[in-house]
Coordinates of C-alpha atoms and ligand atoms in Angstrom, one line a residue:
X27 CA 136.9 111.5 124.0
X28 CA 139.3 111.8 127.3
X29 CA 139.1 115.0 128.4
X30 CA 143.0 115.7 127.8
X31 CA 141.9 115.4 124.0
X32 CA 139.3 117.5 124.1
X33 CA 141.4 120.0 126.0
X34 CA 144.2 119.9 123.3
X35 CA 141.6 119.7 120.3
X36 CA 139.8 122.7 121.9
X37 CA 143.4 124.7 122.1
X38 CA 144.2 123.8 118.5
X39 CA 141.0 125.0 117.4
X40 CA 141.1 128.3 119.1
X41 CA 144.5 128.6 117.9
X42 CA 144.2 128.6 114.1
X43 CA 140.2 129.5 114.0
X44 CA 139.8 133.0 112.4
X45 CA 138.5 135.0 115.9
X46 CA 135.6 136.5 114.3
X47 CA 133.8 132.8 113.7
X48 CA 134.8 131.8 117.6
X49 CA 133.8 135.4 119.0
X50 CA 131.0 137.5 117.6
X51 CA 131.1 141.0 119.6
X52 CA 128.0 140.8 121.6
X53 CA 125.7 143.8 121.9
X54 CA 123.6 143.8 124.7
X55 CA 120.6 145.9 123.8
X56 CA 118.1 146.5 126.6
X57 CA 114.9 148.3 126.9
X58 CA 111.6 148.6 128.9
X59 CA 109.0 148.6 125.8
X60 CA 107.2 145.8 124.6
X61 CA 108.8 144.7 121.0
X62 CA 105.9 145.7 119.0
X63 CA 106.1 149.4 119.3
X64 CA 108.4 151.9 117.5
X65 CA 111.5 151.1 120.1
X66 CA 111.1 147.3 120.0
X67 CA 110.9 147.5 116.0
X68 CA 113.6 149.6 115.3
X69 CA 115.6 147.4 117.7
X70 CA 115.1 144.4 116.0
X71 CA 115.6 145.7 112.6
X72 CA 119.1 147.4 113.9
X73 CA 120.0 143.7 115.5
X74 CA 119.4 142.1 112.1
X75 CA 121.2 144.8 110.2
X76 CA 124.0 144.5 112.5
X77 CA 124.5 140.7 111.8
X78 CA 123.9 141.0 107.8
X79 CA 126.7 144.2 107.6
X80 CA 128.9 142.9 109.6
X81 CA 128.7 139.4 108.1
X82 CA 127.9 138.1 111.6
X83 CA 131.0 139.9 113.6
X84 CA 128.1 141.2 115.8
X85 CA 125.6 139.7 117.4
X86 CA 123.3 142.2 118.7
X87 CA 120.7 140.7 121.4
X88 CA 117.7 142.6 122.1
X89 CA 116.1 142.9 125.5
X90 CA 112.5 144.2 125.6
X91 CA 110.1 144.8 128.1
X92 CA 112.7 145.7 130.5
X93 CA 113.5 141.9 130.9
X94 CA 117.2 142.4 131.8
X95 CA 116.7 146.2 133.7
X96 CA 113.9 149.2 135.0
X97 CA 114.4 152.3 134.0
X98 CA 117.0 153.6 136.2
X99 CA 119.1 150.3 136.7
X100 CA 119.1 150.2 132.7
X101 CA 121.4 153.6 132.9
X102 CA 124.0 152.0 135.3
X103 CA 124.0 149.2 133.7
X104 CA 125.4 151.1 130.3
X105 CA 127.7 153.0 132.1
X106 CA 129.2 150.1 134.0
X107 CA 129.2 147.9 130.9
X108 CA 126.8 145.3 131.6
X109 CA 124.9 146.0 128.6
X110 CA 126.4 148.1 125.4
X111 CA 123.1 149.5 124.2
X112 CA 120.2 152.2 125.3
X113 CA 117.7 153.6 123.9
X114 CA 116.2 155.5 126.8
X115 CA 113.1 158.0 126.6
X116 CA 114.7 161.5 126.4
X117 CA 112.9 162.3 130.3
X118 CA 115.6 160.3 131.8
X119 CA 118.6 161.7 131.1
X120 CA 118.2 164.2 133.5
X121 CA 119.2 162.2 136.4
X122 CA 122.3 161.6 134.9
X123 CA 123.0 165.3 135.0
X124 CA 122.5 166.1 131.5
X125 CA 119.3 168.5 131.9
X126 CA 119.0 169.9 128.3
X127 CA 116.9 166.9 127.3
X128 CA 114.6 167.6 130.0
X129 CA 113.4 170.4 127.1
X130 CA 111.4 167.8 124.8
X131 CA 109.4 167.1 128.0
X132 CA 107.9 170.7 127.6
X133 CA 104.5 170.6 127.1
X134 CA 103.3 171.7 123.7
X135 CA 106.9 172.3 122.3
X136 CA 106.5 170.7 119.1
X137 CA 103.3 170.5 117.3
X138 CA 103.9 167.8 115.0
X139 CA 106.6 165.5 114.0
X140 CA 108.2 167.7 111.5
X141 CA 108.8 170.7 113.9
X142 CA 110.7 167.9 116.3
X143 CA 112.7 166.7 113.2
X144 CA 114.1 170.1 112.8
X145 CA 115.3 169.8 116.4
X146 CA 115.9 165.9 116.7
X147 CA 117.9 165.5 112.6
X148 CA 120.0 169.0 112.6
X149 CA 122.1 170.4 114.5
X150 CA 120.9 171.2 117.7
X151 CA 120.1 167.7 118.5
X152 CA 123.5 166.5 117.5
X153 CA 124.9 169.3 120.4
X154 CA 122.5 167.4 122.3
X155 CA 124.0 164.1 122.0
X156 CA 127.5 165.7 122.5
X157 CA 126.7 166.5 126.2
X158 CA 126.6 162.8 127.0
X159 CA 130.7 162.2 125.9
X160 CA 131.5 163.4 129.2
X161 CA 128.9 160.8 131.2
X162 CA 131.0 157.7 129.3
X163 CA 128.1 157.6 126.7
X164 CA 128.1 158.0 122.9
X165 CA 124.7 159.6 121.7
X166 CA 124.2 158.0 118.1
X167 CA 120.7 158.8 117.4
X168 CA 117.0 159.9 118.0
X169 CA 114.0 157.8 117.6
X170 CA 110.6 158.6 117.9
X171 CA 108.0 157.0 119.4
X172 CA 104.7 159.9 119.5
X173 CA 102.3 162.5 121.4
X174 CA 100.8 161.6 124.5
X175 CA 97.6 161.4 125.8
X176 CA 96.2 161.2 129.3
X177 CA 94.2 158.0 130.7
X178 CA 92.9 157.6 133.7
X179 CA 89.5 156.7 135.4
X180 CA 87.2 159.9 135.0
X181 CA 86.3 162.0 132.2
X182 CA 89.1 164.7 131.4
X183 CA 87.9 167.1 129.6
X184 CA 88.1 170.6 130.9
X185 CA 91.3 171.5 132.4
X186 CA 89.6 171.6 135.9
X187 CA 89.1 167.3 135.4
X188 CA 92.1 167.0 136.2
X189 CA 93.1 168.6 139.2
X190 CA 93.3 166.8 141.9
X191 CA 94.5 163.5 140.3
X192 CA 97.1 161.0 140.6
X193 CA 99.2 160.6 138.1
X194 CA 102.6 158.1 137.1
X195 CA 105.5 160.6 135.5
X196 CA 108.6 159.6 134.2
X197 CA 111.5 160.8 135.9
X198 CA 111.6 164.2 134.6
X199 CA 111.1 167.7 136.7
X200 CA 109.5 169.4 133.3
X201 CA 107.0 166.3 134.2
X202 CA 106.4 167.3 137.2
X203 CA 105.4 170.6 136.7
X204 CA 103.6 169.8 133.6
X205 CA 101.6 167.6 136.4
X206 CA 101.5 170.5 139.0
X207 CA 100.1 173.5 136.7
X208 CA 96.8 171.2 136.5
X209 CA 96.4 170.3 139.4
X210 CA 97.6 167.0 139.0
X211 CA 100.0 165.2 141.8
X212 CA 102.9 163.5 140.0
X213 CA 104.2 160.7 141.1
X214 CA 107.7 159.0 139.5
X215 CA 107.2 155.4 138.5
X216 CA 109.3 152.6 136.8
X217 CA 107.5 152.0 133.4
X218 CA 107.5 148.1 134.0
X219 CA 105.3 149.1 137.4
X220 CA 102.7 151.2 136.1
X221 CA 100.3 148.5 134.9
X222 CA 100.2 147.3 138.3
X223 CA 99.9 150.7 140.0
X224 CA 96.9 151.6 137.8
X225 CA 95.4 148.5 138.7
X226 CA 95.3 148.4 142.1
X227 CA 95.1 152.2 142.5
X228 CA 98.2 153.0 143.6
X229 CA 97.6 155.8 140.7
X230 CA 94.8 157.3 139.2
X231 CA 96.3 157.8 135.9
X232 CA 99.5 158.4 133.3
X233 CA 99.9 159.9 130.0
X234 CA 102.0 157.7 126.8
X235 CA 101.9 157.5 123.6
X236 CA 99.1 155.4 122.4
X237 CA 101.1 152.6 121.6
X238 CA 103.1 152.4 125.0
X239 CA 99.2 152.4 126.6
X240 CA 97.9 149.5 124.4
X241 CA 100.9 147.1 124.4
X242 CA 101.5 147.2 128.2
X243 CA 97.5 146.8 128.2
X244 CA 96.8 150.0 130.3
X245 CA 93.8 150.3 128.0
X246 CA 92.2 147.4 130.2
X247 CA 92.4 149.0 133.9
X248 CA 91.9 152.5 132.2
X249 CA 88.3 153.8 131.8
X250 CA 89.4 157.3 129.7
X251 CA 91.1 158.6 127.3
X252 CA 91.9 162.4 126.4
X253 CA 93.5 162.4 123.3
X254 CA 95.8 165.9 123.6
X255 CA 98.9 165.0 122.2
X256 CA 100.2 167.7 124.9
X257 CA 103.0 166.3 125.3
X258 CA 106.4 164.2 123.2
X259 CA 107.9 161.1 123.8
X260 CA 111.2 160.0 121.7
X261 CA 114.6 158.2 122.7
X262 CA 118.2 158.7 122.0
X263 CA 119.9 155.8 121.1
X264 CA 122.9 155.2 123.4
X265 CA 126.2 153.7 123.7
X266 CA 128.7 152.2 126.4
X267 CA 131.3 155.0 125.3
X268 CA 134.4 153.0 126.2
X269 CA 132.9 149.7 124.4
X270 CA 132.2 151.9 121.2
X271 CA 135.6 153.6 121.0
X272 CA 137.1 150.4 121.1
X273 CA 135.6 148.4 117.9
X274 CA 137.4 147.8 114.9
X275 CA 136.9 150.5 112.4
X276 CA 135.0 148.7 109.6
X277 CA 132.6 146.9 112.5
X278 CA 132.0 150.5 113.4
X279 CA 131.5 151.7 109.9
X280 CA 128.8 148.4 109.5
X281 CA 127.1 149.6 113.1
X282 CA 126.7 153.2 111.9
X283 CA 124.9 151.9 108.8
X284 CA 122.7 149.8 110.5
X285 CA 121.9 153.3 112.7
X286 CA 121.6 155.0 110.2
X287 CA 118.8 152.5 108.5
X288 CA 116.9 151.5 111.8
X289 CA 116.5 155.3 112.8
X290 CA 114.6 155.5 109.2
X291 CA 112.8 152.6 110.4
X292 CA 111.9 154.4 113.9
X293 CA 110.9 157.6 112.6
X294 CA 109.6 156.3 109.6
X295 CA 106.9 154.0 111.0
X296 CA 106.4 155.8 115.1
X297 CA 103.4 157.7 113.8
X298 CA 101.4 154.8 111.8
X299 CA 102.1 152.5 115.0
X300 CA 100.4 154.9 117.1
X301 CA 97.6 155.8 115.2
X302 CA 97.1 151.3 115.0
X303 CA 97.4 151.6 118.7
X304 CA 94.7 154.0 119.1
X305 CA 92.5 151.9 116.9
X306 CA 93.1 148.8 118.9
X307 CA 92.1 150.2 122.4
X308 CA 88.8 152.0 120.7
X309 CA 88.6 148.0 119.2
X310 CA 88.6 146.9 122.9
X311 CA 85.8 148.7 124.1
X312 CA 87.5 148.9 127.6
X313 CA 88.4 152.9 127.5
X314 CA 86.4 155.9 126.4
X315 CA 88.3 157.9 124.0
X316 CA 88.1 161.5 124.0
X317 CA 89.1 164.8 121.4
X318 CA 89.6 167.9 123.1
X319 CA 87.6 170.7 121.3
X320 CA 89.7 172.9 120.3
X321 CA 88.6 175.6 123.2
X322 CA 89.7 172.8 125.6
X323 CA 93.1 172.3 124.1
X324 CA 93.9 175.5 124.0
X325 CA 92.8 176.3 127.8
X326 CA 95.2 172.8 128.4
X327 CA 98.0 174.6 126.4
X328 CA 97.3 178.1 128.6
X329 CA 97.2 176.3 131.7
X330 CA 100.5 174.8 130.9
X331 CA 102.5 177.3 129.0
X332 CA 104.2 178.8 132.2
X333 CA 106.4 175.9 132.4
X334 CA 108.2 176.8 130.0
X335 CA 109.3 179.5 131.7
X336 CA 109.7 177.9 134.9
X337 CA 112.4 175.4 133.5
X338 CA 114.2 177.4 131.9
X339 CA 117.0 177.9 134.1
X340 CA 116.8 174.1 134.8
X341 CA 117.1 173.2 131.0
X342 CA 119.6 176.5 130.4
X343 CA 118.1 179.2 128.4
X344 CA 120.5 178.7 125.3
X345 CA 119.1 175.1 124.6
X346 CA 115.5 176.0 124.5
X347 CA 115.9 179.2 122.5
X348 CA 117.6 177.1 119.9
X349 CA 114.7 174.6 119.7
X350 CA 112.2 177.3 119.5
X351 CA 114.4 178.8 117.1
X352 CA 113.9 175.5 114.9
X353 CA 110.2 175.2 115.7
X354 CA 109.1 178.8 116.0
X355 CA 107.4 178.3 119.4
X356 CA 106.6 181.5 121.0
X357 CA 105.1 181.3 124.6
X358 CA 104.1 185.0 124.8
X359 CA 101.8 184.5 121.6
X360 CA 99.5 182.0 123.6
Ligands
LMR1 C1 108.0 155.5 130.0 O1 108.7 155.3 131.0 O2 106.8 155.8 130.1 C2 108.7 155.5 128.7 O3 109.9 156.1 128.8 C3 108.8 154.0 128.2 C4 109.5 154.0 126.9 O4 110.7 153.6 126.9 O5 108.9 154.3 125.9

């Protein structure tokens, strides 16, 4: 066909075409995990959700293993528009100014997943989410991913094991003093760089839920394993706030579904991932895995507990006193 033809024919078409079936909005949705963890799941599931409700209005594409950005590019990126979709850790929101989430980084704050579902699924974590409006981002959800252990190559199983240490932190200050009130000397990493680091050294250790350590194959240039579960690790699920406003208000009606149905999805299936992960790197025979007595966890709790005191001007005092209002976590009783 001559090319004026194919001009013309192409003009006609866009012309009388219903828009939706030439142009599906496109939801970029980046993250650092790999995709078979709780993050790269729920993803997934929300992209395929989005296509079915929406009848195929949205095309949501999913970018895992921090393919299209790291960590900190990945929150520019959403604010500048290059991608519409987040679903950062809660540890790295701080740098964006919003400190309060800095709270789920306190060590021992929750004890299980129910006490962080108080806190995550009511009311203070939707005044959570609010606190982003003002950064250009819409908050629309938590997901978890689990409890953290430490890895690294010695033993750690008195609180001493540990001192001295070097060990890969998120961006988070509760981190970093979590780190310092063992001993250990933080150091604040990009997650797609840690496998490397441990390898060659450049760290001693890190701490992740167990399915973050097996699917990024830290397992195999870690020795040890201290199971503690010391320590949370969840996301909020995040939106160019602009790019959101601006949908029609039945795609948007279709999106919050699909939210609504992957965080089930998340939360429902975080725990059972982990506890598979755990299984696979004992499977592996490449790291020793350790359980705290619980003397040993309980002089780990003791040895951390004044953090929570120390960040509490950081986080703001009215934050954490409603999570430990929800959770019943009382410092002074340690
Ligand atoms: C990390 O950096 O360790 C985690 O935030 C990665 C993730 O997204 O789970």
């Amino acid at each position: 066909m001559a090319l004026g033809a194919a001009a013309l024919l192409s003009t006609v078409l866009s012309a009388t075409w219903p828009v939706q079936a030439q142009t599906p909005i496109v939801i970029k949705f980046s993250h650092v995990v790999a995709a078979d963890t709780p993050k790269g799941r729920a993803a997934e599931f929300f992209a395929k959700r989005a296509g079915e409700l929406t009848k195929g209005r949205v095309k949501v594409e999913v970018y895992p293993n921090s393919q299209l950005y790291k960590d900190k590019e990945e929150m520019e990126a959403l604010q500048l528009g290059s991608v519409q979709m987040l679903a950062p850790s809660l540890s790295k929101f701080a740098p964006l100014g919003v400190k309060e989430f800095e709270a789920f980084d306190l060590p021992f704050i929750f004890d299980n997943y129910q006490e962080l579902h108080q806190v995550t699924q009511g009311a203070v974590g939707k005044a959570m989410l609010a606190k982003l409006e003002p950064k250009g981002i819409t908050g629309l959800a938590f997901w978890d991913n689990g409890f953290k252990s430490f890895s690294s190559n010695k033993p750690m199983h008195k609180v001493e094991d540990y001192k001295g240490l070097k060990m890969r932190i998120q961006s988070s200050k509760v981190l970093d003093a979590q780190m310092r009130a063992i001993g250990v000397v933080p150091q604040v990493m990009a997650f797609s760089e840690v496998y490397q680091a441990l390898q060659t050294g450049v760290v001693d250790g890190t701490e992740n839920p167990h399915s973050n350590l097996y699917t990024q194959k830290m397992h195999e240039v870690q020795k040890h394993l201290t199971v503690t579960d010391h320590g949370y690790l969840g996301y909020a699920v995040v939106v160019n706030k602009k790019f959101w406003d601006g949908l029609p208000v039945d795609v948007h009606k279709a999106l919050d579904q699909a939210m609504t149905e992957a965080t089930k999805v998340a939360n429902d299936h975080a725990r059972q991932l982990n506890e598979e992960a755990l299984a696979k790197v004992k499977a592996s025979g490449k790291t020793e895995i350790y359980t705290p007595t619980p003397a040993e966890r309980l002089a780990l709790k003791k040895a951390m507990a004044p953090v929570h005191k120390q960040m509490e001007s950081r986080i703001g005092a009215e934050t954490l006193q409603a999570i430990y209002k929800e959770t019943g976590f009382d410092a002074s009783k340690l």
